[in-house]
Short mmCIF file of C-alpha atoms in Angstrom, two decimals:
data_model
loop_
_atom_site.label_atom_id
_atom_site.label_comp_id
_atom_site.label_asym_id
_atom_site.label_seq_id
_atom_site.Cartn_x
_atom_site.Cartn_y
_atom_site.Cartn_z
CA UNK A 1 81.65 106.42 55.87
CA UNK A 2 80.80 108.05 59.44
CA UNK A 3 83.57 107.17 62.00
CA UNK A 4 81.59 106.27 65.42
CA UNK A 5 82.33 107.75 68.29
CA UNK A 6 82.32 106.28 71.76
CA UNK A 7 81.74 108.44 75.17
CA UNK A 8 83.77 107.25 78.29
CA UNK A 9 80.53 105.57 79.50
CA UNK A 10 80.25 103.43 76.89
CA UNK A 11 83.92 102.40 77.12
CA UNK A 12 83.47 101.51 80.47
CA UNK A 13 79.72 99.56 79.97
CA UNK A 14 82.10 97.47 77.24
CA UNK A 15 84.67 96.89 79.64
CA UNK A 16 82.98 95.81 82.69
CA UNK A 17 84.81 93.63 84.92
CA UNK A 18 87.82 93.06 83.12
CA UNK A 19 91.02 93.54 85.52
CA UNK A 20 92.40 96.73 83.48
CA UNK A 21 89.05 98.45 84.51
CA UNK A 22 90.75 98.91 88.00
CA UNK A 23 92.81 101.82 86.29
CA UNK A 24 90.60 103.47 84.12
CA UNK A 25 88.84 106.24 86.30
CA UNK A 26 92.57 108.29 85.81
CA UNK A 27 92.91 108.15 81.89
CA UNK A 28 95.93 110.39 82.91
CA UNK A 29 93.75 113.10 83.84
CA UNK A 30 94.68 115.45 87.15
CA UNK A 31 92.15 115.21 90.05
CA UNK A 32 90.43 118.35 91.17
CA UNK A 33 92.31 120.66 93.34
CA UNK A 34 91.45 120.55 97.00
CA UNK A 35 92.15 121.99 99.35
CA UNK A 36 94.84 120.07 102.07
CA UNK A 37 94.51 119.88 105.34
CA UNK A 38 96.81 118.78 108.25
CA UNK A 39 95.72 116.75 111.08
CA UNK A 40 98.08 118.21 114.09
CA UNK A 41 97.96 115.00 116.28
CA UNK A 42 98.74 112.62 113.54
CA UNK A 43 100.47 114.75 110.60
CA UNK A 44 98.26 113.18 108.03
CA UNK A 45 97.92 115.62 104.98
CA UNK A 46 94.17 115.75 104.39
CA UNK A 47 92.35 116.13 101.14
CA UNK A 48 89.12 115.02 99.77
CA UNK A 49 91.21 113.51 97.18
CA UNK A 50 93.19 111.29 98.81
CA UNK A 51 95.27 111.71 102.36
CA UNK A 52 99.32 111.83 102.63
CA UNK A 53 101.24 110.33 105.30
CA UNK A 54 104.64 112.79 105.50
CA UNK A 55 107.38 109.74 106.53
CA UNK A 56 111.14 110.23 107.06
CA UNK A 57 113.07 107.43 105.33
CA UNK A 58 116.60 107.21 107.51
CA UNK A 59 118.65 107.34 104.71
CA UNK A 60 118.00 111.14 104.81
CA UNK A 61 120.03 111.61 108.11
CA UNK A 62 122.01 108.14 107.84
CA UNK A 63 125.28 110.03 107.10
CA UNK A 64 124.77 111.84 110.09
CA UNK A 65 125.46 108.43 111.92
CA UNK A 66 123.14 109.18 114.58
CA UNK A 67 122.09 105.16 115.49
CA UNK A 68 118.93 103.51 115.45
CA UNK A 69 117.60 105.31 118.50
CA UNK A 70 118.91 108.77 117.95
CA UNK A 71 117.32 108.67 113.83
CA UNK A 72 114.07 108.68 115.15
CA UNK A 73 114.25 110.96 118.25
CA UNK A 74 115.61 113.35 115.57
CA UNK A 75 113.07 112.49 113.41
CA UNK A 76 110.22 112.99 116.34
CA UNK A 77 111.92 116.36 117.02
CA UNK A 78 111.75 117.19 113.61
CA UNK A 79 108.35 117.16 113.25
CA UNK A 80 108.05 113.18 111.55
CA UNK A 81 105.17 111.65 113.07
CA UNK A 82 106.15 108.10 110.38
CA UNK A 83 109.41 106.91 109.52
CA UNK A 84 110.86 104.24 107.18
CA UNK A 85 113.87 102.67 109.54
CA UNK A 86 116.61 100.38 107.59
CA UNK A 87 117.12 96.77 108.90
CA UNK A 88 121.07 97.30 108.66
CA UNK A 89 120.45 100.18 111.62
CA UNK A 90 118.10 98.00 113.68
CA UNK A 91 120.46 95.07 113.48
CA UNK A 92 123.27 97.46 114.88
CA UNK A 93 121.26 98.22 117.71
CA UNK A 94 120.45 94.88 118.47
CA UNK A 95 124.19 93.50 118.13
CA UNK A 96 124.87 96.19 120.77
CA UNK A 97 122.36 95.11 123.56
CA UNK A 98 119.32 96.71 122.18
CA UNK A 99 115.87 94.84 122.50
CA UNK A 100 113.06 95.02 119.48
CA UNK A 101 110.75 95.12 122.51
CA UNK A 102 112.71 98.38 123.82
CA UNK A 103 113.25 99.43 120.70
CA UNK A 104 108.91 99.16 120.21
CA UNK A 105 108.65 100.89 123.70
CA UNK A 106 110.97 104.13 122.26
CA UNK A 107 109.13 104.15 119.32
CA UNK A 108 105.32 103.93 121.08
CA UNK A 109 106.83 106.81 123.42
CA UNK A 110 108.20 108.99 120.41
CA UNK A 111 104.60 108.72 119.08
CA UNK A 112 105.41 107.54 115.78
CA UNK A 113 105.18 104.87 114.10
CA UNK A 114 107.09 102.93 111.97
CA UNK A 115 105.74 102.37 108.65
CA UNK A 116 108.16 100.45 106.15
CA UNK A 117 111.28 99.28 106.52
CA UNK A 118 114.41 98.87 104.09
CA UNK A 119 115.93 95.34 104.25
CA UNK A 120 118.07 93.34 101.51
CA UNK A 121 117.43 89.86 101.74
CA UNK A 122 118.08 88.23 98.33
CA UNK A 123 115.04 86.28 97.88
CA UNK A 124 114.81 87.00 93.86
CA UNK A 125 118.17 85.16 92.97
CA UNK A 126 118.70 82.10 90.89
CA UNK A 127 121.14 80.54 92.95
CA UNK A 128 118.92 78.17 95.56
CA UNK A 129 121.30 78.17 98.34
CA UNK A 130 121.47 81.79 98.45
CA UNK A 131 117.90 82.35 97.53
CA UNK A 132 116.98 80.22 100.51
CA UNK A 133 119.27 82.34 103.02
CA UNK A 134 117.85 84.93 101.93
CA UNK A 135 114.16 83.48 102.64
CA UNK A 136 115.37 82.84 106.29
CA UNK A 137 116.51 86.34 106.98
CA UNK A 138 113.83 88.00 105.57
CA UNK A 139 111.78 85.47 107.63
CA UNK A 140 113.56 86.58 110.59
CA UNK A 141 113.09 90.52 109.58
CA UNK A 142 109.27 90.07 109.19
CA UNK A 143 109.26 88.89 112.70
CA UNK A 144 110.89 91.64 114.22
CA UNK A 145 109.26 94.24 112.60
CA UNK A 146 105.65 92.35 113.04
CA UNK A 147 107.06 93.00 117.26
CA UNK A 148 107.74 96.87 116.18
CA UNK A 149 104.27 97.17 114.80
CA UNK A 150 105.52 97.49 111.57
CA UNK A 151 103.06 96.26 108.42
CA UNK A 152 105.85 96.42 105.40
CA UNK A 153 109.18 96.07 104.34
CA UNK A 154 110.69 97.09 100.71
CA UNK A 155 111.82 93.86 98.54
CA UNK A 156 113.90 95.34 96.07
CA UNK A 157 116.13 92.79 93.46
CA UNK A 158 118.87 92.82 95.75
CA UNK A 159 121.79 89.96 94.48
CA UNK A 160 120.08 90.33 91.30
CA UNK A 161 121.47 93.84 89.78
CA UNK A 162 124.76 93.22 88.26
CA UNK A 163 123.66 90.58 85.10
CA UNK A 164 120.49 91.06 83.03
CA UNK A 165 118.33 87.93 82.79
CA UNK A 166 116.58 87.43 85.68
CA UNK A 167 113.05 85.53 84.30
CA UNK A 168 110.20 87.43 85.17
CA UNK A 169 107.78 84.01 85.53
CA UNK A 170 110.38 82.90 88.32
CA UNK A 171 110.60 86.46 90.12
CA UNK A 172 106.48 86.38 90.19
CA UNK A 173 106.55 83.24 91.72
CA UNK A 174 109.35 83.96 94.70
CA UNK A 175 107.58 87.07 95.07
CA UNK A 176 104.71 84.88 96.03
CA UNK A 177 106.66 82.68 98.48
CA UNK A 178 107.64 85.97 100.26
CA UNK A 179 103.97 87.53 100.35
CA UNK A 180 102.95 84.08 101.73
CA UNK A 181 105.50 84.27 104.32
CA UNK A 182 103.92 88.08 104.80
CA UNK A 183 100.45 86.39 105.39
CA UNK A 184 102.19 84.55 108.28
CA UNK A 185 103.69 87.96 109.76
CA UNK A 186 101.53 90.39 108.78
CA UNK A 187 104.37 92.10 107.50
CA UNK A 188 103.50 92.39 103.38
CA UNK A 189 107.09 92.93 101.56
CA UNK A 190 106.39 95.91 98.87
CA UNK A 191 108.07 94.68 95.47
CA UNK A 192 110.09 97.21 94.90
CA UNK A 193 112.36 98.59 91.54
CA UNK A 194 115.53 99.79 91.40
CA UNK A 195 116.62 101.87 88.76
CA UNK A 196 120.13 100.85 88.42
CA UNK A 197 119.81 96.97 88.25
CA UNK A 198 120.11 95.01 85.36
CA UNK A 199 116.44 93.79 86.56
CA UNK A 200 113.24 94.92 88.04
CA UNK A 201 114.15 98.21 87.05
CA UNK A 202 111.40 99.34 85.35
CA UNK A 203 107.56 99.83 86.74
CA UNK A 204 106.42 97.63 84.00
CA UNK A 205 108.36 95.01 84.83
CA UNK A 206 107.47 95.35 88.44
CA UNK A 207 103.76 95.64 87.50
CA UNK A 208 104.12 92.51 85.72
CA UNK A 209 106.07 90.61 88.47
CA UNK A 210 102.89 91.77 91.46
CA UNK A 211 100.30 90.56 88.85
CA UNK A 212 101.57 87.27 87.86
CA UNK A 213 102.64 86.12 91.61
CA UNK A 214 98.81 86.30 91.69
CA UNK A 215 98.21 87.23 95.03
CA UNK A 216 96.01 89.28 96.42
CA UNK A 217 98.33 91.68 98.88
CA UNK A 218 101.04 92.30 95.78
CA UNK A 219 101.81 95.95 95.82
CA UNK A 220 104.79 98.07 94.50
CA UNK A 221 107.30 100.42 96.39
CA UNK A 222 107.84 102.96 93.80
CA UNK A 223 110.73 106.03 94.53
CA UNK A 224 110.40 109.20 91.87
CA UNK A 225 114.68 108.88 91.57
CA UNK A 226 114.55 105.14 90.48
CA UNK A 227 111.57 106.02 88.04
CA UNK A 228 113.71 108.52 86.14
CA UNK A 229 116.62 106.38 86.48
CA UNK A 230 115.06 103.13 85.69
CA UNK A 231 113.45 104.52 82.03
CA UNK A 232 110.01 104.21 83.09
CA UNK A 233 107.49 106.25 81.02
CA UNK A 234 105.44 108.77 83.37
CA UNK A 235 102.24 109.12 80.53
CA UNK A 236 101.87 105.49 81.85
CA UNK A 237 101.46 105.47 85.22
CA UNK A 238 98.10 106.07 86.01
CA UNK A 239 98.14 101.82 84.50
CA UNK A 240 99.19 100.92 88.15
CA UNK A 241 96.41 101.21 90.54
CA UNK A 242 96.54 103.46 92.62
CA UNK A 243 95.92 100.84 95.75
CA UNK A 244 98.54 98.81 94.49
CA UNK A 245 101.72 101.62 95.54
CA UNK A 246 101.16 102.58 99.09
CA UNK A 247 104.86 103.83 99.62
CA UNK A 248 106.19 106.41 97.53
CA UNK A 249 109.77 107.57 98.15
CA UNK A 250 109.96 111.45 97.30
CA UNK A 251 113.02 113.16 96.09
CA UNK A 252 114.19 114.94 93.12
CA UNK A 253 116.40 114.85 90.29
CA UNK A 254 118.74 117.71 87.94
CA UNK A 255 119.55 117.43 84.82
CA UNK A 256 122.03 114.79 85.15
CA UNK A 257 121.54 111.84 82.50
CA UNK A 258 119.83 109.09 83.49
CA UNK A 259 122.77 106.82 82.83
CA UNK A 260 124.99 108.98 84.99
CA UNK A 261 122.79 110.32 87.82
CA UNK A 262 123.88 108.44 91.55
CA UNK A 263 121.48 108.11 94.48
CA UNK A 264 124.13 110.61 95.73
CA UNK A 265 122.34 113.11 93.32
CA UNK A 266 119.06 113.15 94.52
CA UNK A 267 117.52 116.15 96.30
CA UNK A 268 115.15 117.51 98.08
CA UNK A 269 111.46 117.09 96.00
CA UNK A 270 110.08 119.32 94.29
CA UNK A 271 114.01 121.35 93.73
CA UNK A 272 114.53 119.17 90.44
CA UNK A 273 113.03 118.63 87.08
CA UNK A 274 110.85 115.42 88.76
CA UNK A 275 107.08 115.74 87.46
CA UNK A 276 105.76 115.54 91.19
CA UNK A 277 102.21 116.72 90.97
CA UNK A 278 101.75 114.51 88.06
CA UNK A 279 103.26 111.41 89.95
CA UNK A 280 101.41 111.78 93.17
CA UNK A 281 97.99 112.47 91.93
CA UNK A 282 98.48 108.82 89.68
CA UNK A 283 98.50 107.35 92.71
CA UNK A 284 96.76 109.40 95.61
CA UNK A 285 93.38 107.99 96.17
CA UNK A 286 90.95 108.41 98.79
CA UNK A 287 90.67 104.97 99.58
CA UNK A 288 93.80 104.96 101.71
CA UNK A 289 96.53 107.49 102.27
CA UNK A 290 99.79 107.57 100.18
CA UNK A 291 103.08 107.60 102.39
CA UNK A 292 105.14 109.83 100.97
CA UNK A 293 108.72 109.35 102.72
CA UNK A 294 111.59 111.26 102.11
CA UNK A 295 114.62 109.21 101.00
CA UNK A 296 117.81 111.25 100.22
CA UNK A 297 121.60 110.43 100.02
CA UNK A 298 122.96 114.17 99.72
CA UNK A 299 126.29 114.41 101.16
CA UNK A 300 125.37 118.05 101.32
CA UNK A 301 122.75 117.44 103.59
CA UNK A 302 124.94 114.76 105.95
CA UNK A 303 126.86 118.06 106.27
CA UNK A 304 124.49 119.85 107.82
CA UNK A 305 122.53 119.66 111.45
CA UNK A 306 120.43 116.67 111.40
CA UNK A 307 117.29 118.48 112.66
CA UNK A 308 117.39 121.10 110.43
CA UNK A 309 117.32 118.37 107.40
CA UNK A 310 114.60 116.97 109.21
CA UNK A 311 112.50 120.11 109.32
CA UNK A 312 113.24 121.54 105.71
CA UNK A 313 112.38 117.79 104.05
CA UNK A 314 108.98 118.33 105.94
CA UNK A 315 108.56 121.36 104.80
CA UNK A 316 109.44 120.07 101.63
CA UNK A 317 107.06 116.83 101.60
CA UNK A 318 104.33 119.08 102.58
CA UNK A 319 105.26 121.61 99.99
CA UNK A 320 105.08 118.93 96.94
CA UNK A 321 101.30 118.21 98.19
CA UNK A 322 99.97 121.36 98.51
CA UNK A 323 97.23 121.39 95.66
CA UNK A 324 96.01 117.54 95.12
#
């Protein structure tokens, strides 16, 4: 008996509307090469392809302790037109006599812009009392950064590492309350894994969390250390769509076992055994630009002049998307 064959246009005609058709134009394959571009007054990494927005996430230079205002001069100075601020930092500022409305008038005068933010509001836990705390302070976070002109903030599984369990159903539906509370701000918190917890530490199980909280701003905060250290599979990640990540920490990895490896390991991207290329082009599309900020926690870098760190991970960023 003859074994049909199907082409890819027939696959597709079958399909038709069906939600997993919103992944299917990668089948894992690479996109063209193009040539990449940089805009000069915005730093925007151009390509036909799909744009990159080079960001500076302030754990790079946090060792350094610089303070909220001197991380992003240093990051303006080193070239960082975007940066990923942490809400620990901001609060710092604040509690010493800092304003968010000075804070938005530094920033507008740096000329960049701020474009997630790390906080750690436990809004995924069990316990009500705490889960409700955490609610108000992330409440109070979305606010702020709404004043900063700030559109996202990273909601990782924070008070929800340590014991395994968590129930996936319940996560999708407090990570529903919080984009809810995001439709209020027009801050949208970006679901994000971590690879050492005991939960959410895997992009499948953060894939199934944004699709089950059914609503329609759900999108993942993805970081190429927690993806190596979480276990998740990269010959599956072109199943996310690409509109769905639209922060991507960059950084790198040796050959220290996944079990093992620290955030204190991490270096520079594209230094390590990380498949970059094959991670950014599963989720560059030209339908929006991919922010591609640089989170490291190298001692070895704290050690060294701030600026230069800030220069070299440009350089570095840039490097990694040369080609897509």
């Amino acid at each position: 008996m003859k074994t049909p064959t199907y082409s890819r246009r027939s696959a597709l005609k079958y399909l038709g509307g069906t939600a997993g058709l919103m992944a299917l134009p990668s089948f894992g394959f690479s996109h063209p090469t193009t040539s990449l571009i940089e805009d000069s007054a915005t730093g925007i990494l151009k390509s036909a392809a799909g744009d990159f927005i080079p960001c500076l996430n302030m754990a790079t230079i946090m060792g350094h302790n610089l303070g909220f205002v001197k991380e992003l001069e240093t990051a303006s100075k080193g070239g960082f037109r975007a940066v990923e601020i942490w809400i620990p930092t901001l609060q710092k500022y604040l509690d010493g006599g800092g304003t968010i409305k000075e804070a938005a008038k530094i920033i507008k005068d740096l000329g960049i812009s701020v474009e997630n933010t790390i906080g750690f509001a436990q809004w995924i836990v069990d316990d009500e009392a705490t889960r409700n705390k955490g609610l108000e302070q992330l409440k109070k976070e979305m606010d702020m950064l709404a004043q900063l002109g700030c559109k996202r903030i990273a909601a990782p599984p924070s008070g929800a590492t340590a014991e395994a369990g968590l129930d996936l159903y319940k996560a999708a539906e407090r990570y529903r309350t919080i984009l809810e509370m995001g439709d209020q701000s027009g801050v949208v918190p970006q679901l994000e894994i971590w690879g050492h917890s005991k939960n959410l530490h895997k992009l499948s199980q953060a894939l199934f969390v944004a699709a089950e909280s059914g609503h329609a701003s759900a999108c993942i905060n993805l970081d190429i250390f927690h993806l190596y250290k979480g276990g998740s599979s990269y010959d599956t990640l072109q199943i996310a769509n690409p509109l769905s990540v639209q922060v991507l920490h960059v950084n790198d990895y040796t050959d220290i076992p996944r079990d093992v490896v620290k955030d204190g390991d991490r270096i520079y991207p594209g230094e390590g055994l990380a498949p970059t290329k094959k991670i950014l082009q599963a989720f560059q599309s030209p339908k929006r630009p991919l922010i591609l900020s640089l989170e490291v926690f190298n001692k070895e870098y704290w050690a060294q002049d701030a600026l230069e760190v800030c220069k070299t991970g440009l350089a570095k960023v840039k490097a990694i998307a040369q080609g897509l």
